[in-house]
Structure formats: structure tokens, C-alpha cells
XYZ file of C-alpha atoms in Angstrom:
507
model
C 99.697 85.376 110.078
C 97.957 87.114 113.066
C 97.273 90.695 113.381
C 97.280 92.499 116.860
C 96.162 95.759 117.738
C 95.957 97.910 121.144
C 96.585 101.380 122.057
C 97.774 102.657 125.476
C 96.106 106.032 125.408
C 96.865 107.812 122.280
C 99.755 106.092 121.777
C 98.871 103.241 119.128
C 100.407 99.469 118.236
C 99.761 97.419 115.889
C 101.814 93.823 116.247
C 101.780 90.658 113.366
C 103.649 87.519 113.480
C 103.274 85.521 110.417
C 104.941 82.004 109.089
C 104.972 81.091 105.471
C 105.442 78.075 103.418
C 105.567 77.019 99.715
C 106.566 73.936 98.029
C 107.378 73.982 93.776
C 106.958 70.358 92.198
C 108.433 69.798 88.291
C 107.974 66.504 86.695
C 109.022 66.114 83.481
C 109.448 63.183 80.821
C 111.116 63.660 77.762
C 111.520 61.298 74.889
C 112.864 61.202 71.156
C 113.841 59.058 68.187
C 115.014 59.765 65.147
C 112.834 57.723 62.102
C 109.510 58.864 61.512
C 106.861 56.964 59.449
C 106.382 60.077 57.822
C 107.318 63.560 57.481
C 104.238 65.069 58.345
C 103.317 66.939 61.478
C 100.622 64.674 62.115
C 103.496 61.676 62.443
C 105.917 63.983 64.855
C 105.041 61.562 68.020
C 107.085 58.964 69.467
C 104.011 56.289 68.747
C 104.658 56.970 64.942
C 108.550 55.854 65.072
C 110.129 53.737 62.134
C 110.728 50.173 62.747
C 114.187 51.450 61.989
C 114.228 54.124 64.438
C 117.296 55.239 66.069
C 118.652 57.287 69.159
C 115.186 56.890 71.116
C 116.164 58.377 74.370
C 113.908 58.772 77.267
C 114.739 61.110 80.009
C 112.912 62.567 83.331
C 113.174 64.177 86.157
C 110.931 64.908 89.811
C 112.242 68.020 91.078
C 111.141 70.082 94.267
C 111.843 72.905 96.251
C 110.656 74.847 99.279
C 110.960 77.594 100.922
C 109.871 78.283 104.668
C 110.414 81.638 106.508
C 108.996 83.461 110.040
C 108.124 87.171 109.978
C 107.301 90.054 112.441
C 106.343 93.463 112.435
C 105.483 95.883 115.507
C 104.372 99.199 114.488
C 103.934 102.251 117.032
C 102.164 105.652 115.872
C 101.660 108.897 118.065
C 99.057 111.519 117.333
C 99.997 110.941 113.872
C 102.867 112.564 114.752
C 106.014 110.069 115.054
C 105.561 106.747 113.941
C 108.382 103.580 114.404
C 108.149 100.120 112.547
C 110.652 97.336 113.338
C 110.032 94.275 110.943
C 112.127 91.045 111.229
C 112.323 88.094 108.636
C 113.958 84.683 108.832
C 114.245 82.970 105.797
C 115.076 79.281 105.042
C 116.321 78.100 101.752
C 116.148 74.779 100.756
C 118.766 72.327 101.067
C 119.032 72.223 96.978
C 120.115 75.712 97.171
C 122.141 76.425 100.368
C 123.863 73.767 102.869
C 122.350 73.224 106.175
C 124.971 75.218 108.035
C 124.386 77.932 105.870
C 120.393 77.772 105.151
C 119.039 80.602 107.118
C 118.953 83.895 106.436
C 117.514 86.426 109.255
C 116.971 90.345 107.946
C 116.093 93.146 109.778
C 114.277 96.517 109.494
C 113.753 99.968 111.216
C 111.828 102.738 109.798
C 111.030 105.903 111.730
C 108.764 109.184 110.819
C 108.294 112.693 111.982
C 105.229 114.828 111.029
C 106.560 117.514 112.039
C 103.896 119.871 110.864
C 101.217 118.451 113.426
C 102.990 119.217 116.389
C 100.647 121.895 118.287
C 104.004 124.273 117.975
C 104.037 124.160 114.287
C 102.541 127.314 113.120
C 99.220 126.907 111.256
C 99.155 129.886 109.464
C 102.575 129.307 107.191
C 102.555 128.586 103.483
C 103.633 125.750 104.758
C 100.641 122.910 104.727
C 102.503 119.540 105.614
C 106.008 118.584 106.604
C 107.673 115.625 107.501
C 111.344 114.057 107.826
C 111.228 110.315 107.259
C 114.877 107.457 107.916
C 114.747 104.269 107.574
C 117.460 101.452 107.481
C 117.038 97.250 106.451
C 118.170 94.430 104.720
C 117.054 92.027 102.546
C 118.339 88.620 101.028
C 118.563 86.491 97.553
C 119.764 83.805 96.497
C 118.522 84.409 92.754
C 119.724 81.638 90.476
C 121.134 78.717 92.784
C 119.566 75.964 92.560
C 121.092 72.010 91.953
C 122.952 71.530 95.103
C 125.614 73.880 93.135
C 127.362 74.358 96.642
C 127.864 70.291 96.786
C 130.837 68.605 96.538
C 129.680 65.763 93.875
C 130.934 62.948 93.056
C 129.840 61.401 89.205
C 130.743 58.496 86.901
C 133.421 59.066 84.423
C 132.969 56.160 82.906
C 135.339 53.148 82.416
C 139.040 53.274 82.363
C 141.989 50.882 81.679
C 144.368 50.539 83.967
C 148.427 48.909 83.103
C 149.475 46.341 83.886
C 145.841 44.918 83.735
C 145.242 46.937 80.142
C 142.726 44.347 78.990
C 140.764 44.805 82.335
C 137.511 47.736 82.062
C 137.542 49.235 85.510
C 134.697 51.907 86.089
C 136.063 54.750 88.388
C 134.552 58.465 89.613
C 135.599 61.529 90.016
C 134.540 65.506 91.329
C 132.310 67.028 89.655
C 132.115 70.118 91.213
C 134.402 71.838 93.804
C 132.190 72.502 96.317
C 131.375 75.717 98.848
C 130.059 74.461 102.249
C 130.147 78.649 103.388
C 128.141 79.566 100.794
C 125.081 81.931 102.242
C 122.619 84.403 100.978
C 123.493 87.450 99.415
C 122.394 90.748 100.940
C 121.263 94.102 100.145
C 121.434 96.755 102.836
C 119.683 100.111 102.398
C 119.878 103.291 104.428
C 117.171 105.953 103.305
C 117.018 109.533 104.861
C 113.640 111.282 103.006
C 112.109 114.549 103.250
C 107.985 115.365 102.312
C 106.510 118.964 102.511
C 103.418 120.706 100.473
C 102.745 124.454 100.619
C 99.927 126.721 99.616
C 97.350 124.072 100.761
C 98.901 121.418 98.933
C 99.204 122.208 95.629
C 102.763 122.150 95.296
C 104.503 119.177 96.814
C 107.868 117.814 97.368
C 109.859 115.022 98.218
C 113.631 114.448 98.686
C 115.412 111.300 99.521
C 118.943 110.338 99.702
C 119.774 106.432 99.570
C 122.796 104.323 99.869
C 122.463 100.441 99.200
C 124.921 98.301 99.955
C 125.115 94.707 97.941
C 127.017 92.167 100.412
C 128.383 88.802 100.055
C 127.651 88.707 96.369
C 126.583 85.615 94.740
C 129.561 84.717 92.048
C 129.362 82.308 89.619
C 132.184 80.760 87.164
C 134.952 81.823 89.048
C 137.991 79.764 88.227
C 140.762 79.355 91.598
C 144.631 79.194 90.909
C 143.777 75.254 91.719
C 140.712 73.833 90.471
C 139.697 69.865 91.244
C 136.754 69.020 89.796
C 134.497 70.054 86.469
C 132.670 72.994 87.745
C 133.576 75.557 89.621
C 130.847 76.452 92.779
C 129.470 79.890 93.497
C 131.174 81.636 95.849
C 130.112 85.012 98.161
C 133.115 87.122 96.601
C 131.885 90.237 96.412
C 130.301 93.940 97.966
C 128.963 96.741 95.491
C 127.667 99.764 97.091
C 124.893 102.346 94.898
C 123.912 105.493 96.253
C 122.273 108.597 95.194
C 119.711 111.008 95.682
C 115.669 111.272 94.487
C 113.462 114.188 93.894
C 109.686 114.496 92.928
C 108.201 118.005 92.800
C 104.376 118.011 91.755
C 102.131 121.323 91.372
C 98.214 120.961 90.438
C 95.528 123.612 90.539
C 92.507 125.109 88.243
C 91.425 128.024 86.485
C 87.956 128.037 86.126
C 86.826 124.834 84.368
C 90.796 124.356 83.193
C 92.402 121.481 85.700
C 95.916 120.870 85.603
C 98.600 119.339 87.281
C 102.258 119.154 86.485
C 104.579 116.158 88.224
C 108.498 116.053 87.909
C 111.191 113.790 89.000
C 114.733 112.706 89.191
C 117.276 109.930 90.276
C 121.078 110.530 90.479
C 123.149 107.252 90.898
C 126.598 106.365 91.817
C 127.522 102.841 91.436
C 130.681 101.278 92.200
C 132.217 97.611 93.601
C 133.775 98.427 96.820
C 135.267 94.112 97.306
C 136.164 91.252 95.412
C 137.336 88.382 96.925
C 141.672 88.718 96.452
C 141.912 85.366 94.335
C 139.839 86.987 91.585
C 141.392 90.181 90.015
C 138.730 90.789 87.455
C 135.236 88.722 86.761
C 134.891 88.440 82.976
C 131.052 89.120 81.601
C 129.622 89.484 78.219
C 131.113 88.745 75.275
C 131.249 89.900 71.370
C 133.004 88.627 68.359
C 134.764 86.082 70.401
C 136.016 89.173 72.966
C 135.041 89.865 76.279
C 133.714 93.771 76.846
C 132.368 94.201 79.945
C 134.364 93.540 83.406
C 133.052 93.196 87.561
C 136.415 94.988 89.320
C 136.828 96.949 92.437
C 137.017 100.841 92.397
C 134.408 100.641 88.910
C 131.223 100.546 88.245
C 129.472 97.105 87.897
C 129.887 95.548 84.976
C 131.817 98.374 82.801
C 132.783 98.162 79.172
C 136.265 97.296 79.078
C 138.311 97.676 75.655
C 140.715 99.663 74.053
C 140.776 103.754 74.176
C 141.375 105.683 70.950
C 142.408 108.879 71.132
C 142.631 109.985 67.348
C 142.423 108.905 63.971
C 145.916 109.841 62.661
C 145.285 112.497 59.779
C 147.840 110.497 57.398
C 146.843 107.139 57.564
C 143.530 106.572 58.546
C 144.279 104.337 61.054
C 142.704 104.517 64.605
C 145.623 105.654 67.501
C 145.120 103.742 70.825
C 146.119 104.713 74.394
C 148.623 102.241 75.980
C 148.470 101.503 79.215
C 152.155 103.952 79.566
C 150.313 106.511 78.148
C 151.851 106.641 74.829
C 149.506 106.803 71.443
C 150.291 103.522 69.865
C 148.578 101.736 66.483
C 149.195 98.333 67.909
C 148.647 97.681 71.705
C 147.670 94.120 73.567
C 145.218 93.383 76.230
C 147.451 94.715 78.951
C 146.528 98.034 77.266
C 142.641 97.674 77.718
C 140.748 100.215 80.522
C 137.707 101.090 81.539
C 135.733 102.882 77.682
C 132.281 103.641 79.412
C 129.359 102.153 81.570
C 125.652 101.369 81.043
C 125.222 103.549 84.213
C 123.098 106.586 84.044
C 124.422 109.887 85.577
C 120.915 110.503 86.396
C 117.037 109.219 85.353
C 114.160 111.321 84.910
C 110.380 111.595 84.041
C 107.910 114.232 83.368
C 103.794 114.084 83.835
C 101.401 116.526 82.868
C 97.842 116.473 83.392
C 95.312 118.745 81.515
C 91.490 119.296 82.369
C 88.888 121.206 80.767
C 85.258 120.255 81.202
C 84.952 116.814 79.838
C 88.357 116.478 77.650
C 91.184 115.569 79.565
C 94.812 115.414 78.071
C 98.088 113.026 79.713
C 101.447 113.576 78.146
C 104.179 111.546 80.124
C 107.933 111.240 78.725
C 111.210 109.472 80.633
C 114.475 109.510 80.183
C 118.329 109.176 80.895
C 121.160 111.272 81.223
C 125.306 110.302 81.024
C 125.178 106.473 80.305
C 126.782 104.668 77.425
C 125.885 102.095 74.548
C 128.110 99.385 73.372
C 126.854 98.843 69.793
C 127.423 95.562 68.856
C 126.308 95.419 65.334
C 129.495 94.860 63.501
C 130.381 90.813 63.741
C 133.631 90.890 62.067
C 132.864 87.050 60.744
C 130.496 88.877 58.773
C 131.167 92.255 56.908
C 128.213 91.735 55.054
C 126.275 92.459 57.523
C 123.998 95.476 58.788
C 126.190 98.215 60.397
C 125.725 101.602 61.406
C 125.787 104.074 58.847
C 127.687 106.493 61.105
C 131.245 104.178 60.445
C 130.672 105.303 57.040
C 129.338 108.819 57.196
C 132.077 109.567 59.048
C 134.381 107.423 58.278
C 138.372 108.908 57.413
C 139.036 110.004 53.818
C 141.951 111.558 52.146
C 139.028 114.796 51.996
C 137.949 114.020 55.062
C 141.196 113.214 57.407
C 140.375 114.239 60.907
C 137.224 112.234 61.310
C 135.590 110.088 63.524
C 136.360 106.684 62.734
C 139.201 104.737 61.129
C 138.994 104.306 57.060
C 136.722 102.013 55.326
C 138.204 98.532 55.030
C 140.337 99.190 58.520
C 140.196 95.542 59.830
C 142.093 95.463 63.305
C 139.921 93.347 65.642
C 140.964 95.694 68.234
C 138.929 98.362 66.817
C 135.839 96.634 67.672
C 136.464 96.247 70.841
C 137.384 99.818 71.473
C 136.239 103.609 72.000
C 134.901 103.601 68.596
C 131.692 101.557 69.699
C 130.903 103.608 72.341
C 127.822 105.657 72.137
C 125.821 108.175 74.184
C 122.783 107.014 75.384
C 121.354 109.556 76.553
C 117.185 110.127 75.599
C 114.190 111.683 76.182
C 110.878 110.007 75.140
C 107.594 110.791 75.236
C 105.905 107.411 76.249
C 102.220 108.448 75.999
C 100.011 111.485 74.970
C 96.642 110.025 75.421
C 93.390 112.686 74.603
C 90.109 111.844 76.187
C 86.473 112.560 76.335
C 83.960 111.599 79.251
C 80.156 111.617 77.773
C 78.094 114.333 79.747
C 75.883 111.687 82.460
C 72.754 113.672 81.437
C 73.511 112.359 77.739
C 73.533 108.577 79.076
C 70.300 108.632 81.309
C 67.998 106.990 79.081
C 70.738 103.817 78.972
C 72.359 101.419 80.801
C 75.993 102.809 80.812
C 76.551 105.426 83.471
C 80.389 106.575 82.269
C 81.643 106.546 79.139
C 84.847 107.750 77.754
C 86.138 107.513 74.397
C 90.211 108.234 74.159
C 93.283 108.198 71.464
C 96.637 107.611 72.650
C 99.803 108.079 70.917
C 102.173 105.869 72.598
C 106.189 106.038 72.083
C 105.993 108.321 69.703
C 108.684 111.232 69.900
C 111.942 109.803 71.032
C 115.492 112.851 71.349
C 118.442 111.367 71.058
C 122.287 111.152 69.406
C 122.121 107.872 69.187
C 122.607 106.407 65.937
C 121.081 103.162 66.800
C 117.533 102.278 66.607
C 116.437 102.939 70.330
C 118.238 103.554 73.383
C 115.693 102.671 75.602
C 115.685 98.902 73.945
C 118.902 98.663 73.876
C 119.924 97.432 77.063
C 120.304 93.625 78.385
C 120.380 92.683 81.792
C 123.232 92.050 84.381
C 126.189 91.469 82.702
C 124.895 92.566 78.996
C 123.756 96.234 80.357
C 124.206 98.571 78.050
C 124.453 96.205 74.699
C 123.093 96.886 71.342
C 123.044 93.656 70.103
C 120.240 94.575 67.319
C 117.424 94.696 69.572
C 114.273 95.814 68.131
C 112.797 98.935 69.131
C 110.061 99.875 70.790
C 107.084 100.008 68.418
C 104.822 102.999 67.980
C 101.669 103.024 68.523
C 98.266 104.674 67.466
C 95.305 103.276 70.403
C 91.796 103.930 70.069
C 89.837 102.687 73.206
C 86.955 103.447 75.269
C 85.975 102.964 79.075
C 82.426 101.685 79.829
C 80.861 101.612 83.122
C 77.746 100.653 84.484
């Protein structure tokens, strides 16, 4: 890449222009046999194979892929005062990922500032000590997890087959093994961002506002399934747009009192997540899956990947036994899978975090906690193929009884497999944890004169300690998976706490 910079009087440019290319080489060789001269882990090498040995197979493969792409960037500045940056990328994928037609992807960008507080109008005697408005709009492309000309129509061996009248004759014939998607292109992600900055009282409180929306287009889709399928697999398709927006906040105040330093840092995320397309041939895209049931959906008008079940609305007082809402409305003990609906989503309302900084002569103290607000947990403890297993003890706490008849969940022994796919394994996630309280000490430098170090601090640190929460499961924050598994307990083991002792040396 090359750099450029002028300025035309106090108006400033700086211009790149950059290419890029990479290249990923895998060669494998892979071999096996079953036979061993002896079971010993010594002897666990092909060169050690019984005479006798059986199914020795020997596979490999040479597999590479590149990826080749032209950027730009012009950026213009003012007096500090307004300040434009257009940026331009072209990407090329390689032909084992996209078809030729298809292979570039170009992506634009346009950000724009305003310091609006260095304008010679801009009072200097306010509270007021910086300000500026900030906008910015851009795209960007993926095409995570193609790979294996999956958009190729391919043809493979299917062996041999006898045809009549000729049925003693072996004939070896072909066939599709894949449907193919010659349109198939990168996926992109469009972002609009409109941000706000000011500090007063010379800049010991700050702020900063931004509001985002991010719209996901042409989404990459695999496993899809048409009315008419030819062929063993089914190709990825671009079948889908999901748009997120939301707002961000960060609010920060630091100042001292004599030799006491502190600062104290805030902020927050709201989110609103929903899929706003999906191609018309698929109705619904199916995603993870527990005890042999699907429970979380990709559908227009929801959120991505919500849990999809069965919604109880009581556990009748006489009986014990869980009362579902059918899709007419009516409370029902037995519905079917035209009765399931949206039961929750691994989708915070809102995230947050919390920093504060304490400083008093050489000690200095850092307590920093995160957490989420209005999103749900599918536990997914109970495997019905195995009631032995570990559960929640919440299904029994609170489980119905004839001296207990309005509880929470259906009676002991209840054994509907609809019932685990329902309301009743929906949890709050919400938390707040305190990730870190770390207490320091920095040696006076008078104390280290006379040797060679000339900082030293000594520190304990208490990390994931404190967690708040109504979940009954071991740890929200570990309990989530990733894309179409958000949101799952599947038994995943909790963050660990921790007791650190360290130092920092310098010299």
C-alpha cells in the first residue's frame, strides 16, 4: 500500500491505495489399519501393523485458497474542525468459494465529523469543554463458512448398477451431487451510525451517544431443502435480510481530592433485532435441536434464531398437569406442532458495564462488573432418554403437589415430551457480575534506587467473583452457544473463580 499526503492551505488530505494478497496451503495424509503388533502406545503407528491387518486406508488431500482484494481511502480534515473519509474495498473470493460471475465483492464507506466546539463562534467560556456530532454509513462483506465449491453443480460416482434386460451386465453410472447456486454472492452487512461526544467542566465528565442500525443482506443459508430437490445436497443460497438496531451510551467522570484519584466509567447498549426477509420458498429455517426436537427457529417479523416451543399458561390446580396455549387460543393439555410460537429469545433488552477506578498515593483499586438485561435461557438439562440424569432442582422445589397445587411446574413423574420443549424451560437470564476487583501497590522509586528495577507493583485480583442473578443454572454468562445455539444451557461449565497474585517489574 502507498500513503499520500498534501495539504492545500489548511485544508489537509491524506490519500492510500493498497492491494492485498494471501494464499492458505493444507496438505494432509491420513492412514489407518486395524491389527496392531501390540497394544501398547509405543506400537500405535502404521509401521507396527499385524501381518493380519485389516481396513488399512490411506487418504489425502492438497487444498488451497486465496484471497485477493484492492483498497482506498481519501481522508480530508479542516482546522480540526470537520473531517470526511471515503474508503472503498473490492474483494475477490476464490473460485472454491464463490463462482466467477459472482466472485467480487466491492464495499463502500463514508464517515463525516463535526467539532463543533472549535469553531471560533463556539463560546470558550461554557461548561462546555468539547463537542462534536459524528455520522457515518458502510458496508462490509463475508462469506464465513463456504468453502468446497458448495455453489457447484457436481457430478459423483454412484457406483455400479444393473440394468434389465442386461441384469447380469455391471454398468457404472453418476449422478448430482449437489444442486448447485451459480447466483450465489457475498453476504453483506450495512451500518448507519449517527454519534454524539461532549465533555464539560474541563473534561472530567464525558459523554458519548450513538444510535446504530445494521442491516444483514443477502444472508448466507445453508441446508435449505426446495419443494424439488435433484441431487444429495442442497447449496447455500442468499435467502435472507435481518436488520439490528439500537442505541449506545458511555458516560465517564474522573477527578481528585487531594492525594485520592478516582474515576467512575458507565455504559449501555439497547438492541432490537429482528429478520425483515426470507426467501418465499422457505417459511421457517429450522436450528438447534434437543431431545430429538427442534427449539430455535430463523422467521420473518422475529428475532433471529428464537426459541420456538409450546406456551403454558398454568398448571391446572387439580391435576398437576401443565395447560398449553393452542394456536386458537384455547388452554388445551394436548396440542401438536401447529400449536408451537415464539417462548423467548437469547436477545438482550439491553447490555451494560460498570468501571471504577480508585487512587490514593501508591494503592490503586479497579472494580469492573457487566451484565445483561431482558434475554432468555433455554435450559437444556433434562434429556428425557435419561431421567437419571442431573436436572435442575427448581422442577422439584417447585414442582405441583396436592399441598402445593398452584405451582410452577407440572408434578413429578409428568412425562409429556411436549413439556420439554415448552415455557417451562425458559429462564431469565438476566445478570450482573463483577468480573474483576484487582488491589494494587506501586513501590515508592526512592525505595528501589539502590537496584536494578525502576517500577514495581505487587497486586491481588479477585476475578469473577460476585455474580446476581435468578437463574437457577450454573452461570448465565456461560451459558450461551453461538448462532443458532444462542441462548442454550446445554451444561456448560461456568466460569471459574479466581484468586491472582501477580506483580509488574520494570526496568
Amino acid at each position: 500500500f502507498a500513503n499520500y499526503l498534501f495539504n492545500i492551505g489548511e485544508h489537509n488530505f491524506t490519500a492510500m491505495l493498497g492491494t492485498s494478497f494471501s494464499a492458505n496451503r493444507v496438505a494432509y495424509a491420513r492412514s489407518g489399519g486395524k491389527g496392531l503388533n501390540a497394544d501398547l502406545p509405543t506400537y500405535a503407528y502404521p509401521d507396527y501393523l499385524s501381518a493380519s491387518a485389516s481396513s488399512l486406508v490411506y487418504k489425502g488431500d492438497d487444498l488451497e485458497t486465496t484471497k485477493f482484494s484492492y483498497f482506498g481511502r481519501l481522508s480530508y480534515d479542516y482546522k480540526n474542525i470537520y473531517m470526511l473519509q471515503l474508503t472503498m474495498r473490492a474483494d475477490a473470493a476464490d473460485l472454491s468459494i464463490l463462482p466467477t460471475a459472482q466472485r467480487w465483492g466491492y464495499f463502500p464507506a463514508v464517515s463525516a465529523g463535526w467539532t463543533v466546539s472549535n469553531e471560533n463562534w463556539f463560546p470558550k467560556d461554557t461548561a462546555i469543554s468539547s463537542l462534536k456530532v459524528r455520522a457515518s454509513w458502510g458496508q462490509n462483506g463475508s462469506i464465513a463458512g463456504l468453502s468446497n465449491f458448495a455453489y457447484a453443480n457436481a457430478i459423483k460416482s454412484s457406483g455400479g448398477y444393473s440394468f434389465v434386460p442386461n441384469a447380469g451386465n455391471y454398468t457404472t453410472s453418476s449422478l448430482p451431487s449437489s444442486t448447485g447456486n451459480q447466483n450465489l454472492k457475498w453476504e453483506t452487512s450495512e451500518q448507519t451510525d449517527l454519534g454524539l461526544d461532549f465533555s464539560l467542566f474541563n473534561s472530567r465528565l464525558t459523554f458519548g451517544m450513538d444510535y446504530f442500525i445494521k442491516k444483514t443482506k443477502d444472508l448466507i443459508v445453508s441446508g435449505t431443502k426446495p419443494t424439488l430437490t435433484v441431487g444429495n445436497t442442497v447449496s447455500p443460497v442468499n435467502a435472507g435480510n435481518v436488520e439490528n438496531k439500537g442505541f449506545e451510551f458511555d458516560l465517564g467522570w474522573k477527578d481528585n481530592i487531594g492525594d485520592l484519584r478516582y474515576s467512575i466509567s458507565a455504559n449501555l447498549a439497547t438492541l432490537s433485532n429482528k429478520v425483515t426477509y426470507l426467501d418465499p420458498s422457505i417459511p421457517r429455517l429450522s436450528g438447534a435441536s434437543y431431545n430429538s426436537k427442534t427449539i430455535t427457529a430463523f422467521e420473518v417479523g422475529y428475532p433471529v434464531w428464537y426459541f420456538r416451543g409450546y406456551q403454558i399458561d398454568h398448571i391446572d390446580p387439580a391435576t398437576g398437569n401443565p395447560l398449553y396455549v393452542a394456536a386458537d387460543g384455547t388452554l388445551k393439555e394436548t396440542v401438536s406442532t401447529n400449536d408451537m410460537t415464539m417462548i423467548g429469545s437469547a436477545i438482550p433488552d439491553f447490555t451494560y458495564g460498570v468501571t471504577l477506578n480508585l487512587g490514593y498515593k501508591d494503592f490503586d483499586l479497579v472494580v469492573f462488573g457487566q451484565g445483561s438485561q431482558g434475554n432468555d435461557i433455554f435450559s437444556a438439562l433434562v434429556k428425557t432418554d435419561r431421567p437419571q440424569a442431573n436436572r435442575l432442582q427448581t422442577y422439584y422445589k417447585n414442582a405441583w403437589t396436592e399441598q402445593n397445587p398452584n405451582a410452577q411446574f407440572a408434578r413429578i413423574g409428568y412425562q409429556n415430551p411436549n413439556y420439554w420443549q415448552s415455557s417451562a424451560q425458559i429462564f431469565d437470564g438476566s445478570y450482573f457480575k463483577i468480573k474483576q476487583i484487582q488491589l494494587g501497590y506501586t513501590l515508592p522509586k526512592n525505595l528501589l534506587k539502590k537496584t536494578f528495577m525502576s517500577s514495581l507493583r505487587v497486586y491481588m485480583s479477585l476475578d469473577d467473583f460476585f455474580l446476581f442473578t435468578k437463574y437457577p443454572g450454573m452461570d448465565p454468562e456461560a451459558s450461551s452457544g453461538t448462532t443458532s445455539a444462542l441462548g442454550i444451557d446445554m451444561g456448560s461449565y461456568p466460569s471459574s473463580k479466581k484468586m491472582v497474585f501477580g506483580l509488574n517489574l520494570s526496568f
